[in-house]
């Protein structure tokens, strides 16, 4: 692992634009919303230039495969009649930001990742306050406008409330943000000395409060996955479980006290409406939808053009460029979109690359946890792998969190160059007792 100050600074700018991109598009410069949609594109190009100068740009086979896929995607698109601007947007969506994952793995180390975690936790306080204001405001209030300043531009939640997006363009940003924040909070509790006790308490309360305020089932699923990854960490050293009982009891009591609030009522109402929509039940409206994410590509592949409909055409932005309407022209499911855009052969190749990256995050982070006893990468993988695997990359915020989260996960595998991270007594014993893999 190497480091380079300009590269790190540009990565930091990418992070802050990821957090404030929605605020710029909704409130500060709504008239430039379309331009600001790609505001991080020149930043990521600058990161690559800095990385090349510092010899940090990865030449690994995974990046070479991306170049090959991008070349064939362009060639396939040129055989059809998809608008060229849509093709350019599709190439940018699928491929431009992905090398950043490996640049971050070269430029950052575990200490840098922990530093980002502090900002995740600290920024969650104003984020949650803003979400509560949005929740308690009318859907057509200024604070709830959509990108471009459009009224009623946010998704409906329940009981006449919108799903508050905070500083992001839509609720998907909140889902990704608090999933990552929960990873850092859990790491703070299991890795003593990482964050102060007040910071860990604040982070824990913010995560607990964000769930009902968000009125989002997706956030519930994301937090559940991170919690399961955290449970694995705790289970690896059962001797430390008693030390977590006090904080766990305090947060359980806080959850009970919050049970009668309007936020919890709205969340439960939204859940009930979603589960019973169309006369179906939990399996039809929840489980089946998750399974369909993986089965649809195979069902649609037989009827898809061999060269696809054209890269970018399946995204909402691509649809707007080609038809002027905000809609999904091909499929709302991400994996189905890829197959329909690129065709079965190239589509499944790109899906395979995403599967490989998601598996890399989980397998390498697990191996580091077993060998060194440090769980940071493992917990971040819990917040990242699903967005890498099936997350929608058409929305700029979703793509940004998938890429940035994967980069943080791989960077967390790098110990600081000039010091050894302090490991808690229980984790040190675990690392010594566990054979290397």
Short mmCIF file of C-alpha atoms in Angstrom, two decimals:
data_model
loop_
_atom_site.label_atom_id
_atom_site.label_comp_id
_atom_site.label_asym_id
_atom_site.label_seq_id
_atom_site.Cartn_x
_atom_site.Cartn_y
_atom_site.Cartn_z
CA UNK A 1 0.00 0.00 0.00
CA UNK A 2 1.28 3.45 -0.95
CA UNK A 3 -0.08 6.89 -0.24
CA UNK A 4 -0.19 10.17 -2.15
CA UNK A 5 -1.56 13.40 -0.73
CA UNK A 6 -3.23 14.76 -3.91
CA UNK A 7 -4.88 11.40 -4.52
CA UNK A 8 -6.15 11.22 -0.95
CA UNK A 9 -7.41 14.80 -1.12
CA UNK A 10 -9.32 14.09 -4.32
CA UNK A 11 -10.82 10.96 -2.78
CA UNK A 12 -11.96 13.12 0.14
CA UNK A 13 -13.60 15.55 -2.29
CA UNK A 14 -15.40 12.61 -3.91
CA UNK A 15 -16.71 11.64 -0.47
CA UNK A 16 -18.06 15.09 0.39
CA UNK A 17 -19.68 15.52 -3.01
CA UNK A 18 -21.32 12.15 -2.49
CA UNK A 19 -22.86 13.44 0.74
CA UNK A 20 -23.91 16.86 -0.60
CA UNK A 21 -24.67 16.16 -4.25
CA UNK A 22 -28.40 15.94 -3.52
CA UNK A 23 -28.40 19.21 -1.57
CA UNK A 24 -26.77 20.96 -4.50
CA UNK A 25 -29.30 19.53 -6.97
CA UNK A 26 -32.38 20.16 -4.80
CA UNK A 27 -31.77 23.45 -2.98
CA UNK A 28 -28.64 25.38 -3.91
CA UNK A 29 -28.45 25.05 -7.70
CA UNK A 30 -31.63 23.29 -8.86
CA UNK A 31 -31.38 24.92 -12.28
CA UNK A 32 -28.12 23.01 -12.84
CA UNK A 33 -29.45 19.68 -11.56
CA UNK A 34 -28.62 17.74 -14.73
CA UNK A 35 -25.03 18.98 -14.75
CA UNK A 36 -24.57 18.31 -11.03
CA UNK A 37 -25.79 14.73 -11.57
CA UNK A 38 -22.32 13.95 -12.93
CA UNK A 39 -20.39 16.34 -10.67
CA UNK A 40 -18.19 13.53 -9.36
CA UNK A 41 -17.14 12.41 -12.85
CA UNK A 42 -14.39 15.04 -13.29
CA UNK A 43 -13.29 14.36 -9.72
CA UNK A 44 -12.87 10.65 -10.36
CA UNK A 45 -10.92 11.42 -13.54
CA UNK A 46 -8.66 13.73 -11.51
CA UNK A 47 -8.16 10.92 -8.98
CA UNK A 48 -7.02 8.64 -11.80
CA UNK A 49 -4.57 11.26 -13.09
CA UNK A 50 -3.11 11.79 -9.62
CA UNK A 51 -2.92 8.04 -9.11
CA UNK A 52 -1.14 7.54 -12.45
CA UNK A 53 1.42 10.19 -11.53
CA UNK A 54 2.00 8.54 -8.14
CA UNK A 55 2.03 5.05 -9.71
CA UNK A 56 -1.04 4.09 -7.74
CA UNK A 57 -3.34 3.37 -10.66
CA UNK A 58 -3.93 -0.39 -10.61
CA UNK A 59 -2.91 -2.49 -13.58
CA UNK A 60 -4.55 -5.59 -12.18
CA UNK A 61 -6.48 -7.96 -14.48
CA UNK A 62 -9.85 -6.85 -13.04
CA UNK A 63 -9.32 -3.33 -14.41
CA UNK A 64 -8.18 -4.71 -17.76
CA UNK A 65 -11.40 -6.72 -17.95
CA UNK A 66 -13.36 -3.51 -17.42
CA UNK A 67 -11.61 -1.94 -20.42
CA UNK A 68 -12.53 -4.95 -22.55
CA UNK A 69 -16.16 -4.89 -21.38
CA UNK A 70 -16.41 -1.14 -22.03
CA UNK A 71 -14.99 -1.55 -25.55
CA UNK A 72 -17.45 -4.29 -26.44
CA UNK A 73 -20.31 -2.35 -24.82
CA UNK A 74 -19.55 0.60 -27.09
CA UNK A 75 -19.27 -1.62 -30.15
CA UNK A 76 -22.56 -3.39 -29.39
CA UNK A 77 -24.35 -0.06 -28.84
CA UNK A 78 -23.13 1.29 -32.17
CA UNK A 79 -24.85 -1.61 -33.97
CA UNK A 80 -28.25 -0.32 -32.77
CA UNK A 81 -30.08 2.98 -32.93
CA UNK A 82 -29.66 4.09 -29.31
CA UNK A 83 -28.75 7.83 -29.07
CA UNK A 84 -25.01 8.34 -28.70
CA UNK A 85 -25.44 10.48 -25.58
CA UNK A 86 -27.30 7.59 -23.97
CA UNK A 87 -24.41 5.30 -24.88
CA UNK A 88 -21.89 7.67 -23.32
CA UNK A 89 -23.97 7.90 -20.16
CA UNK A 90 -24.22 4.11 -20.00
CA UNK A 91 -20.45 3.70 -20.37
CA UNK A 92 -19.95 6.23 -17.60
CA UNK A 93 -22.47 4.46 -15.36
CA UNK A 94 -21.10 0.95 -15.77
CA UNK A 95 -17.38 1.53 -16.00
CA UNK A 96 -15.99 5.01 -15.26
CA UNK A 97 -16.09 4.88 -11.47
CA UNK A 98 -15.18 1.24 -10.90
CA UNK A 99 -11.36 1.59 -11.06
CA UNK A 100 -11.70 3.96 -8.08
CA UNK A 101 -12.31 0.88 -5.93
CA UNK A 102 -8.77 -0.33 -6.59
CA UNK A 103 -7.19 3.12 -6.45
CA UNK A 104 -8.60 3.53 -2.95
CA UNK A 105 -7.23 0.11 -2.05
CA UNK A 106 -3.79 1.38 -3.11
CA UNK A 107 -3.92 4.89 -1.65
CA UNK A 108 -5.67 4.41 1.72
CA UNK A 109 -5.11 2.25 4.79
CA UNK A 110 -7.12 1.20 7.82
CA UNK A 111 -6.41 4.42 9.69
CA UNK A 112 -7.77 6.46 6.78
CA UNK A 113 -10.91 4.33 6.72
CA UNK A 114 -11.44 4.84 10.47
CA UNK A 115 -11.09 8.59 9.87
CA UNK A 116 -13.92 8.42 7.32
CA UNK A 117 -15.93 6.52 9.90
CA UNK A 118 -15.66 9.47 12.30
CA UNK A 119 -17.18 11.74 9.68
CA UNK A 120 -19.94 9.24 9.00
CA UNK A 121 -20.85 9.25 12.69
CA UNK A 122 -20.52 13.01 13.28
CA UNK A 123 -22.46 13.97 10.15
CA UNK A 124 -25.29 11.62 11.12
CA UNK A 125 -26.52 14.09 13.74
CA UNK A 126 -27.43 16.94 11.35
CA UNK A 127 -28.52 14.32 8.83
CA UNK A 128 -31.08 12.85 11.22
CA UNK A 129 -32.28 16.30 12.32
CA UNK A 130 -32.87 17.20 8.67
CA UNK A 131 -34.70 13.90 8.08
CA UNK A 132 -36.99 14.60 11.04
CA UNK A 133 -37.77 18.07 9.67
CA UNK A 134 -38.56 16.52 6.28
CA UNK A 135 -40.72 13.84 7.91
CA UNK A 136 -42.77 16.43 9.79
CA UNK A 137 -43.14 18.79 6.81
CA UNK A 138 -45.76 18.64 4.10
CA UNK A 139 -44.83 16.65 0.98
CA UNK A 140 -44.85 19.85 -1.09
CA UNK A 141 -42.72 21.83 1.40
CA UNK A 142 -39.49 23.40 0.20
CA UNK A 143 -37.42 21.02 2.30
CA UNK A 144 -39.01 18.08 0.47
CA UNK A 145 -38.50 19.16 -3.12
CA UNK A 146 -36.95 16.75 -5.59
CA UNK A 147 -33.93 17.30 -7.82
CA UNK A 148 -34.30 20.38 -9.95
CA UNK A 149 -36.56 21.90 -7.29
CA UNK A 150 -39.57 19.87 -8.40
CA UNK A 151 -42.48 19.80 -5.95
CA UNK A 152 -43.69 16.41 -4.73
CA UNK A 153 -40.38 15.01 -5.93
CA UNK A 154 -39.88 12.49 -3.12
CA UNK A 155 -41.24 8.98 -2.68
CA UNK A 156 -44.37 8.52 -0.58
CA UNK A 157 -43.89 6.80 2.76
CA UNK A 158 -47.02 6.34 4.87
CA UNK A 159 -49.63 8.41 6.72
CA UNK A 160 -49.14 11.30 4.30
CA UNK A 161 -45.38 11.46 4.96
CA UNK A 162 -42.55 11.24 2.44
CA UNK A 163 -39.51 9.03 2.88
CA UNK A 164 -37.04 11.70 4.05
CA UNK A 165 -33.85 11.69 1.94
CA UNK A 166 -31.75 14.01 4.11
CA UNK A 167 -29.11 15.74 2.01
CA UNK A 168 -29.40 13.11 -0.71
CA UNK A 169 -31.53 13.24 -3.83
CA UNK A 170 -33.67 10.28 -2.76
CA UNK A 171 -34.10 7.82 0.11
CA UNK A 172 -31.56 5.38 -1.41
CA UNK A 173 -28.76 7.66 -0.20
CA UNK A 174 -30.03 7.46 3.37
CA UNK A 175 -30.15 3.65 3.12
CA UNK A 176 -26.51 3.41 2.07
CA UNK A 177 -25.31 6.09 4.48
CA UNK A 178 -26.72 4.56 7.66
CA UNK A 179 -25.70 1.04 6.66
CA UNK A 180 -22.08 2.21 6.49
CA UNK A 181 -22.44 4.22 9.65
CA UNK A 182 -23.72 1.17 11.50
CA UNK A 183 -20.63 -0.75 10.35
CA UNK A 184 -18.37 1.88 11.91
CA UNK A 185 -20.44 2.02 15.10
CA UNK A 186 -20.26 -1.75 15.59
CA UNK A 187 -16.53 -1.65 14.90
CA UNK A 188 -16.16 1.05 17.53
CA UNK A 189 -17.83 -1.15 20.13
CA UNK A 190 -15.85 -4.32 19.34
CA UNK A 191 -12.48 -2.60 18.72
CA UNK A 192 -11.78 -0.67 21.89
CA UNK A 193 -10.06 2.67 21.56
CA UNK A 194 -11.18 3.28 17.97
CA UNK A 195 -13.84 5.88 18.78
CA UNK A 196 -14.72 7.60 22.04
CA UNK A 197 -17.63 6.30 24.09
CA UNK A 198 -19.73 9.46 23.47
CA UNK A 199 -19.18 9.08 19.73
CA UNK A 200 -20.22 5.42 19.83
CA UNK A 201 -23.31 6.28 21.85
CA UNK A 202 -24.27 9.06 19.46
CA UNK A 203 -23.78 6.78 16.47
CA UNK A 204 -25.84 4.02 18.02
CA UNK A 205 -28.74 6.35 18.82
CA UNK A 206 -28.63 7.87 15.33
CA UNK A 207 -28.87 4.44 13.67
CA UNK A 208 -31.70 3.40 15.96
CA UNK A 209 -33.63 6.61 15.29
CA UNK A 210 -32.98 6.71 11.55
CA UNK A 211 -34.82 3.45 10.88
CA UNK A 212 -38.37 4.55 11.78
CA UNK A 213 -37.82 8.13 10.58
CA UNK A 214 -36.80 6.85 7.13
CA UNK A 215 -40.03 4.82 6.64
CA UNK A 216 -37.82 2.58 4.50
CA UNK A 217 -37.93 -1.21 4.31
CA UNK A 218 -34.68 -1.10 2.33
CA UNK A 219 -32.93 0.54 5.28
CA UNK A 220 -34.34 -2.13 7.59
CA UNK A 221 -32.89 -4.84 5.32
CA UNK A 222 -29.52 -3.07 5.03
CA UNK A 223 -29.19 -2.64 8.79
CA UNK A 224 -30.23 -6.25 9.37
CA UNK A 225 -27.46 -7.49 7.06
CA UNK A 226 -24.84 -5.34 8.82
CA UNK A 227 -26.15 -6.56 12.18
CA UNK A 228 -25.73 -10.17 11.05
CA UNK A 229 -22.14 -9.48 10.02
CA UNK A 230 -21.64 -7.85 13.43
CA UNK A 231 -23.17 -10.84 15.20
CA UNK A 232 -20.55 -13.05 13.54
CA UNK A 233 -17.82 -10.80 14.97
CA UNK A 234 -19.27 -11.03 18.46
CA UNK A 235 -19.79 -14.78 18.19
CA UNK A 236 -16.12 -15.30 17.36
CA UNK A 237 -15.23 -14.21 20.90
CA UNK A 238 -18.11 -15.17 23.21
CA UNK A 239 -16.07 -14.19 26.27
CA UNK A 240 -16.74 -10.54 25.49
CA UNK A 241 -20.51 -10.87 25.11
CA UNK A 242 -21.22 -9.81 28.74
CA UNK A 243 -19.50 -6.47 28.08
CA UNK A 244 -22.11 -5.71 25.41
CA UNK A 245 -25.15 -6.49 27.55
CA UNK A 246 -25.24 -3.05 29.20
CA UNK A 247 -25.31 -1.02 25.97
CA UNK A 248 -27.69 -3.53 24.38
CA UNK A 249 -30.14 -3.21 27.29
CA UNK A 250 -29.96 0.59 27.15
CA UNK A 251 -30.77 0.67 23.46
CA UNK A 252 -33.54 -1.88 23.88
CA UNK A 253 -35.10 0.39 26.52
CA UNK A 254 -34.70 3.38 24.20
CA UNK A 255 -36.44 1.44 21.42
CA UNK A 256 -39.36 0.65 23.73
CA UNK A 257 -39.69 4.29 24.71
CA UNK A 258 -39.78 5.28 21.04
CA UNK A 259 -42.39 2.66 20.15
CA UNK A 260 -45.33 5.05 20.58
CA UNK A 261 -43.91 7.83 18.41
CA UNK A 262 -45.36 8.92 15.07
CA UNK A 263 -42.14 7.76 13.41
CA UNK A 264 -42.55 4.14 14.46
CA UNK A 265 -46.26 4.26 13.63
CA UNK A 266 -45.52 5.49 10.11
CA UNK A 267 -42.81 2.87 9.60
CA UNK A 268 -45.07 0.02 10.73
CA UNK A 269 -47.91 1.35 8.57
CA UNK A 270 -45.61 1.44 5.54
CA UNK A 271 -44.46 -2.11 6.25
CA UNK A 272 -48.02 -3.36 6.59
CA UNK A 273 -49.08 -1.63 3.35
CA UNK A 274 -46.15 -3.11 1.45
CA UNK A 275 -46.65 -6.63 2.78
CA UNK A 276 -50.37 -6.68 1.95
CA UNK A 277 -50.18 -4.77 -1.37
CA UNK A 278 -52.31 -6.25 -4.16
CA UNK A 279 -53.85 -8.77 -1.81
CA UNK A 280 -50.59 -10.67 -1.46
CA UNK A 281 -48.67 -11.53 1.66
CA UNK A 282 -45.14 -11.37 3.00
CA UNK A 283 -43.79 -13.96 0.56
CA UNK A 284 -45.36 -12.43 -2.56
CA UNK A 285 -44.46 -8.82 -1.76
CA UNK A 286 -41.12 -9.21 0.00
CA UNK A 287 -39.42 -12.59 -0.45
CA UNK A 288 -40.56 -13.07 -4.05
CA UNK A 289 -39.31 -9.61 -5.04
CA UNK A 290 -35.84 -10.43 -3.71
CA UNK A 291 -35.77 -13.76 -5.55
CA UNK A 292 -36.92 -12.07 -8.77
CA UNK A 293 -33.82 -9.87 -8.70
CA UNK A 294 -31.74 -12.97 -9.45
CA UNK A 295 -34.11 -14.96 -11.66
CA UNK A 296 -35.31 -12.20 -14.01
CA UNK A 297 -32.07 -11.92 -16.00
CA UNK A 298 -32.28 -15.59 -16.99
CA UNK A 299 -35.98 -15.32 -17.83
CA UNK A 300 -35.42 -12.26 -20.05
CA UNK A 301 -32.18 -13.40 -21.69
CA UNK A 302 -33.90 -15.60 -24.27
CA UNK A 303 -35.90 -12.67 -25.64
CA UNK A 304 -33.13 -10.06 -25.44
CA UNK A 305 -31.32 -8.93 -28.63
CA UNK A 306 -27.92 -10.60 -28.97
CA UNK A 307 -26.22 -7.19 -28.85
CA UNK A 308 -28.74 -5.70 -26.40
CA UNK A 309 -30.85 -2.58 -26.70
CA UNK A 310 -27.86 -0.33 -26.02
CA UNK A 311 -25.90 0.49 -22.88
CA UNK A 312 -27.50 3.21 -20.77
CA UNK A 313 -30.99 2.85 -22.23
CA UNK A 314 -32.32 1.03 -19.16
CA UNK A 315 -31.45 3.79 -16.69
CA UNK A 316 -33.87 6.57 -15.79
CA UNK A 317 -31.40 9.17 -17.05
CA UNK A 318 -30.97 7.24 -20.29
CA UNK A 319 -34.73 7.11 -20.73
CA UNK A 320 -34.96 10.85 -20.22
CA UNK A 321 -32.23 11.51 -22.77
CA UNK A 322 -33.98 9.34 -25.36
CA UNK A 323 -37.68 9.98 -24.64
CA UNK A 324 -37.82 12.99 -22.33
CA UNK A 325 -39.62 10.93 -19.65
CA UNK A 326 -38.52 9.76 -16.22
CA UNK A 327 -39.17 6.03 -16.39
CA UNK A 328 -37.59 2.59 -16.72
CA UNK A 329 -37.69 1.64 -20.40
CA UNK A 330 -36.32 -1.88 -19.91
CA UNK A 331 -36.50 -3.09 -16.30
CA UNK A 332 -36.35 -1.67 -12.79
CA UNK A 333 -34.28 -4.67 -11.69
CA UNK A 334 -30.56 -3.94 -12.03
CA UNK A 335 -29.40 -7.34 -13.26
CA UNK A 336 -32.26 -7.53 -15.76
CA UNK A 337 -31.33 -4.03 -16.97
CA UNK A 338 -27.77 -5.14 -17.62
CA UNK A 339 -28.83 -8.16 -19.69
CA UNK A 340 -31.35 -6.16 -21.72
CA UNK A 341 -28.90 -3.30 -22.34
CA UNK A 342 -25.82 -5.33 -23.20
CA UNK A 343 -27.36 -8.53 -24.51
CA UNK A 344 -27.09 -11.97 -22.86
CA UNK A 345 -23.42 -12.65 -23.62
CA UNK A 346 -21.90 -9.35 -22.57
CA UNK A 347 -24.56 -8.75 -19.91
CA UNK A 348 -23.80 -11.94 -18.02
CA UNK A 349 -20.07 -11.21 -18.37
CA UNK A 350 -20.54 -7.87 -16.60
CA UNK A 351 -22.81 -9.46 -13.99
CA UNK A 352 -20.07 -12.03 -13.43
CA UNK A 353 -17.58 -9.21 -12.82
CA UNK A 354 -19.89 -7.69 -10.21
CA UNK A 355 -20.37 -11.09 -8.55
CA UNK A 356 -16.60 -11.47 -8.46
CA UNK A 357 -16.13 -8.07 -6.80
CA UNK A 358 -18.83 -8.75 -4.20
CA UNK A 359 -17.26 -12.14 -3.43
CA UNK A 360 -13.80 -10.55 -3.23
CA UNK A 361 -15.00 -8.10 -0.58
CA UNK A 362 -16.56 -10.80 1.57
CA UNK A 363 -13.85 -13.46 1.20
CA UNK A 364 -10.82 -11.19 1.67
CA UNK A 365 -12.36 -9.34 4.61
CA UNK A 366 -13.28 -12.63 6.28
CA UNK A 367 -9.77 -13.96 5.78
CA UNK A 368 -8.27 -10.84 7.35
CA UNK A 369 -10.65 -11.09 10.29
CA UNK A 370 -9.67 -14.72 10.92
CA UNK A 371 -5.96 -14.03 10.56
CA UNK A 372 -5.56 -10.66 12.29
CA UNK A 373 -8.70 -10.37 14.42
CA UNK A 374 -9.59 -6.99 12.91
CA UNK A 375 -13.22 -6.83 11.78
CA UNK A 376 -13.39 -3.43 10.04
CA UNK A 377 -13.27 -4.73 6.46
CA UNK A 378 -15.69 -7.53 7.29
CA UNK A 379 -18.27 -5.12 8.70
CA UNK A 380 -17.89 -2.75 5.76
CA UNK A 381 -18.34 -5.69 3.40
CA UNK A 382 -21.69 -6.29 5.09
CA UNK A 383 -22.76 -2.76 4.13
CA UNK A 384 -21.34 -2.97 0.61
CA UNK A 385 -21.64 -6.35 -1.05
CA UNK A 386 -25.36 -6.20 -1.84
CA UNK A 387 -25.10 -2.78 -3.51
CA UNK A 388 -22.19 -4.12 -5.58
CA UNK A 389 -24.09 -7.27 -6.45
CA UNK A 390 -27.60 -6.03 -7.32
CA UNK A 391 -27.71 -2.32 -6.45
CA UNK A 392 -29.01 0.09 -9.07
CA UNK A 393 -26.09 2.02 -10.53
CA UNK A 394 -28.10 4.38 -12.71
CA UNK A 395 -28.74 6.77 -9.78
CA UNK A 396 -25.50 8.67 -9.13
CA UNK A 397 -25.72 8.33 -5.33
CA UNK A 398 -26.26 4.56 -5.39
CA UNK A 399 -23.30 4.11 -7.75
CA UNK A 400 -21.16 6.37 -5.58
CA UNK A 401 -21.83 4.47 -2.37
CA UNK A 402 -21.26 1.10 -4.05
CA UNK A 403 -17.89 2.21 -5.41
CA UNK A 404 -16.77 4.19 -2.37
CA UNK A 405 -17.89 1.45 0.01
CA UNK A 406 -16.02 -1.23 -1.94
CA UNK A 407 -12.93 0.97 -1.93
CA UNK A 408 -13.15 1.51 1.82
CA UNK A 409 -13.58 -2.23 2.37
CA UNK A 410 -10.42 -3.12 0.44
CA UNK A 411 -8.50 -0.21 1.99
CA UNK A 412 -9.45 -1.47 5.48
CA UNK A 413 -7.38 -4.58 4.73
CA UNK A 414 -4.23 -2.40 4.74
CA UNK A 415 -2.71 -1.85 8.20
CA UNK A 416 -1.17 1.60 8.75
CA UNK A 417 2.36 1.69 7.42
CA UNK A 418 4.01 3.31 10.45
CA UNK A 419 2.21 1.67 13.34
CA UNK A 420 0.41 -1.47 14.39
CA UNK A 421 -3.26 -1.04 15.16
CA UNK A 422 -4.13 -1.65 18.80
CA UNK A 423 -6.18 -4.78 19.08
CA UNK A 424 -8.40 -5.45 22.06
CA UNK A 425 -7.31 -8.23 24.38
CA UNK A 426 -10.07 -10.61 23.34
CA UNK A 427 -9.45 -10.09 19.61
CA UNK A 428 -5.69 -10.45 20.08
CA UNK A 429 -6.19 -13.80 21.77
CA UNK A 430 -8.58 -14.81 19.03
CA UNK A 431 -6.05 -13.89 16.34
CA UNK A 432 -3.36 -15.94 18.10
CA UNK A 433 -5.63 -18.96 18.58
CA UNK A 434 -6.89 -19.02 15.00
CA UNK A 435 -4.69 -20.65 12.34
CA UNK A 436 -3.89 -18.40 9.36
CA UNK A 437 -5.89 -18.97 6.19
#
